[in-house]
Short mmCIF file of C-alpha atoms in Angstrom, two decimals:
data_model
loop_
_atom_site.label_atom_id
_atom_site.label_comp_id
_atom_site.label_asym_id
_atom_site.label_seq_id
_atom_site.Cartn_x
_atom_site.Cartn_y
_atom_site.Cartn_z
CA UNK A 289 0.00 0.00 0.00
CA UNK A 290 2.57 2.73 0.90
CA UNK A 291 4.61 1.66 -2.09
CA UNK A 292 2.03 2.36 -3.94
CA UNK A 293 1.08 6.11 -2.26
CA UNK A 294 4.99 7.00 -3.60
CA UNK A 295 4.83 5.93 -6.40
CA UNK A 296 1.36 7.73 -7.40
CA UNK A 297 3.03 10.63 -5.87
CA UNK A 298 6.14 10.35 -8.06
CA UNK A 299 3.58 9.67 -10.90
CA UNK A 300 1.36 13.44 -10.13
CA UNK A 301 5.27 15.03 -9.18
CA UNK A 302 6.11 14.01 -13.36
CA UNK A 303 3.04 15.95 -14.65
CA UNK A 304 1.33 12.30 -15.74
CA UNK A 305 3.49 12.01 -18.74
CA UNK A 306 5.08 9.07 -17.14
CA UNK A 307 5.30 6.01 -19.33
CA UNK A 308 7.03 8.27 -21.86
CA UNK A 309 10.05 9.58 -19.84
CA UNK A 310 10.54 7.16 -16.91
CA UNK A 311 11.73 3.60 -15.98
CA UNK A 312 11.02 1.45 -13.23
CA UNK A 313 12.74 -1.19 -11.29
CA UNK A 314 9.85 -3.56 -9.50
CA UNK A 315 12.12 -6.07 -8.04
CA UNK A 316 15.49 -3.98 -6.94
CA UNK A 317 17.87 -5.79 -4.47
CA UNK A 318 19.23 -3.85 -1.75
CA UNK A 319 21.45 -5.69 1.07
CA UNK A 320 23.12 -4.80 4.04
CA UNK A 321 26.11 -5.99 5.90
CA UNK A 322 27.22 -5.78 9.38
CA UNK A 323 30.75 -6.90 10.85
CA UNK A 324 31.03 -8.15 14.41
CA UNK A 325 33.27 -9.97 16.21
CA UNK A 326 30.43 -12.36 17.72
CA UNK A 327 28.31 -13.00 14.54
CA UNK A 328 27.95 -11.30 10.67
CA UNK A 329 25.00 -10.06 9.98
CA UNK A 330 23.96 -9.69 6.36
CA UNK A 331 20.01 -9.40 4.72
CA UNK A 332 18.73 -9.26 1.55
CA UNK A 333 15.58 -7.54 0.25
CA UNK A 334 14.63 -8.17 -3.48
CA UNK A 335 10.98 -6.46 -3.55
CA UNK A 336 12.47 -2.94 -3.38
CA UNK A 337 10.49 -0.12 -5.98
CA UNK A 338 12.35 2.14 -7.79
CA UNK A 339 11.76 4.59 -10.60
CA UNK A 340 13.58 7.17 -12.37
CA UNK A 341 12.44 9.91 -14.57
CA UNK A 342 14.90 10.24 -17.33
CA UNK A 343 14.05 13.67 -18.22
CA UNK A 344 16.05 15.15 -15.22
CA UNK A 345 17.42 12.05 -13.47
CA UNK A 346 15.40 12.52 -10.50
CA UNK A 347 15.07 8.93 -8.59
CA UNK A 348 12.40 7.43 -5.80
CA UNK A 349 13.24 4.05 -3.72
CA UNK A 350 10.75 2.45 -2.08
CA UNK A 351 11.29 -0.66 0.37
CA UNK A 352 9.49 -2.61 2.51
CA UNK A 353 11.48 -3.30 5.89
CA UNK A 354 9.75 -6.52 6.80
CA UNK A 355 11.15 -8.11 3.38
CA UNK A 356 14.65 -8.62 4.65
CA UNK A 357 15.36 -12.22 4.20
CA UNK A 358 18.54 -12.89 6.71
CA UNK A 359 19.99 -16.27 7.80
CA UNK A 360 18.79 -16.93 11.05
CA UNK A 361 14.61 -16.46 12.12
CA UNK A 362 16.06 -14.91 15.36
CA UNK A 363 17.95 -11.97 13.31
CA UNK A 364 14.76 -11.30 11.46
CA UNK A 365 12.81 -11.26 14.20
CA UNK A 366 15.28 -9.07 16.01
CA UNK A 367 15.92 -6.73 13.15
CA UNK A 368 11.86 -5.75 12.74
CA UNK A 369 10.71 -5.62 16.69
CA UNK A 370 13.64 -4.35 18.27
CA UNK A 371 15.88 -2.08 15.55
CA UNK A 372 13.87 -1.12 13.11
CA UNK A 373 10.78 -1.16 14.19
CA UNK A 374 8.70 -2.04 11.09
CA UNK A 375 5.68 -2.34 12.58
CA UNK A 376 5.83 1.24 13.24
CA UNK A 377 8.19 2.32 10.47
CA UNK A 378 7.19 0.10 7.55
CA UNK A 379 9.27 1.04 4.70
CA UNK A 380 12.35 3.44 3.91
CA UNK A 381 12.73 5.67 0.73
CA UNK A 382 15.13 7.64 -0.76
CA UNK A 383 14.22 10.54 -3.31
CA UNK A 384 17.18 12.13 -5.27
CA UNK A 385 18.78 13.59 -8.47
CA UNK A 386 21.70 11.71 -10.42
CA UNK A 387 24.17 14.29 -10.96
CA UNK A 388 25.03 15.17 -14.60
CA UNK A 389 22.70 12.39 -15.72
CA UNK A 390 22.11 12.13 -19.48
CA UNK A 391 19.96 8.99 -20.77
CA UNK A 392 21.78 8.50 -23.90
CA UNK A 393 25.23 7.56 -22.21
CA UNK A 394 26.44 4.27 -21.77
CA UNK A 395 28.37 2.99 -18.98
CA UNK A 396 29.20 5.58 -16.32
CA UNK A 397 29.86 6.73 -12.57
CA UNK A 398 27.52 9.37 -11.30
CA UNK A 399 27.14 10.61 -7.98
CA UNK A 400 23.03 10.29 -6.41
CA UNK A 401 22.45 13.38 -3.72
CA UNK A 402 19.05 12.50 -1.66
CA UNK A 403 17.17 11.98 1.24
CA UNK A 404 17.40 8.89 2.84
CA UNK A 405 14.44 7.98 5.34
CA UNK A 406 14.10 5.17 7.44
CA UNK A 407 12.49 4.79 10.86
CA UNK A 408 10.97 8.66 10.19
CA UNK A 409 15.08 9.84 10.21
CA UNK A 410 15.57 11.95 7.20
CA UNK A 411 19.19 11.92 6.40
CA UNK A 412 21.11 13.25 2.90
CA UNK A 413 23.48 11.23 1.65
CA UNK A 414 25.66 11.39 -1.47
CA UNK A 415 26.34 7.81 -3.02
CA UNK A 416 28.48 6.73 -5.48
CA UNK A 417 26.75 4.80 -8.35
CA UNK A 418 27.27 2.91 -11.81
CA UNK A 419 24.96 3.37 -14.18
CA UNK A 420 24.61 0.63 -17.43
CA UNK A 421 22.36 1.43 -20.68
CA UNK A 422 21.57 -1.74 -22.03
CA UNK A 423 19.21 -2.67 -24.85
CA UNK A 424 17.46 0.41 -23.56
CA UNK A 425 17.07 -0.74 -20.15
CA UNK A 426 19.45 0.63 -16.89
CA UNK A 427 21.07 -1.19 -14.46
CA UNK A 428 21.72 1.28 -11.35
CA UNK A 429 24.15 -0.33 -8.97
CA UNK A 430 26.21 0.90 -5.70
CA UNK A 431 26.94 0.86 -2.59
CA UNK A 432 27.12 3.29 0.96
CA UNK A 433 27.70 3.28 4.42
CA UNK A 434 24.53 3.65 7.33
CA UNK A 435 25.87 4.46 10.91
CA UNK A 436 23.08 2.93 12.95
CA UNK A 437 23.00 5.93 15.43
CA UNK A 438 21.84 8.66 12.84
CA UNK A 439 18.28 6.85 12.14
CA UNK A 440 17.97 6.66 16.04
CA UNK A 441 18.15 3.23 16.02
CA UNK A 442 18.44 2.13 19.91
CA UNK A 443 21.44 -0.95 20.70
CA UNK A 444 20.94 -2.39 24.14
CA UNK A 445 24.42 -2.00 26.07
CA UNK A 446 24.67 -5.73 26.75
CA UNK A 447 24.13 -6.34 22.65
CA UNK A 448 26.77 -3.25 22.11
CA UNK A 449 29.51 -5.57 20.94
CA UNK A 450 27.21 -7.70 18.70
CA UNK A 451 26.33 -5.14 16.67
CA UNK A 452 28.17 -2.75 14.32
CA UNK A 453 27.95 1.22 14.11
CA UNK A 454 28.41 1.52 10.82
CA UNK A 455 26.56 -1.09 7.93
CA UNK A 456 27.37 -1.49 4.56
CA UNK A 457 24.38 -1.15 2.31
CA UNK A 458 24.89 -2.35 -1.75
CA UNK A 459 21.95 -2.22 -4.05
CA UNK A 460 21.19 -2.90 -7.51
CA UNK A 461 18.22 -1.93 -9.72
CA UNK A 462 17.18 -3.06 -13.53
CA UNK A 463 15.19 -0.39 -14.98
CA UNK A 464 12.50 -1.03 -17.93
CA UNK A 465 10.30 1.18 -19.41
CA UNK A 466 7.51 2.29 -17.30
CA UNK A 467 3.95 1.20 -18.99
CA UNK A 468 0.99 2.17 -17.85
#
């Protein structure tokens, strides 16, 4: 449902001309990784939304937090109660611009400025991403760094040492043609 309130926002945002500037990634992957001495901790969500509108290379993410596959039922369980809080905070989005992006170039580095939300923290970031034009279609793929404390995410003392500060988030998007 809430994917589906950005996306119509994104949508009305474009002027409704849509299908004929934009492409959309339905099944994105983003995953995170976390270093400990204890236990690694790593997840991987492949029902992440994206879309971008090549016009002006403005991009919208949109992922559900309780789609997190992990290892272990005890991580999961951990990850949406306790850290996350996806009952509460059910999904995190991004909305940016790709810096100098031009649709008719093929492989390339750009830089993404945006707003990263998750657990109602609003944070910019600036991440480093490839971009592939293939057959038509994109491939968007990078990677940043999340330090757990700026999206107020709460670490009992006792669990201090089981859990890193900082997490290392990669993604990866295919893009297609948005049709209505």
């Amino acid at each position: 449902m809430n994917r589906f309130i950005v996306l119509t926002c994104f949508i009305l945002a474009t002027g409704g001309h849509l299908a004929a500037q934009n492409v959309i990634a339905r099944q994105g992957r983003v995953a995170f990784f976390s270093y400990t001495p204890v236990e690694n901790i790593k997840a991987e969500n492949n029902q992440v939304l994206s879309i971008v509108d090549l016009s002006d290379g403005r991009i919208a993410v949109s992922m559900l937090m309780n789609a997190f596959v992990f290892e272990k039922a005890l991580m999961r369980e951990h990850f949406n109660e306790s850290y996350v809080e996806s009952d509460i905070y059910p999904e995190a989005t991004f909305e940016g611009t790709i810096v100098d992006f031009d649709p008719l170039e093929g492989e390339r580095t750009r830089i993404i400025e945006g707003d990263f939300t998750m657990r109602g923290v609003t944070k910019a970031l600036e991440i480093k991403a490839k971009i592939n034009k293939i057959d038509g279609n994109y491939v968007l793929s990078g990677s940043f760094e999340a330090m757990v404390e700026d999206y107020e995410i709460k670490i009992p003392p006792l669990l201090a040492g089981n859990i890193a500060k900082v997490i290392s988030v990669d993604f990866r998007f295919e893009y297609e043609p948005y049709k209505e």
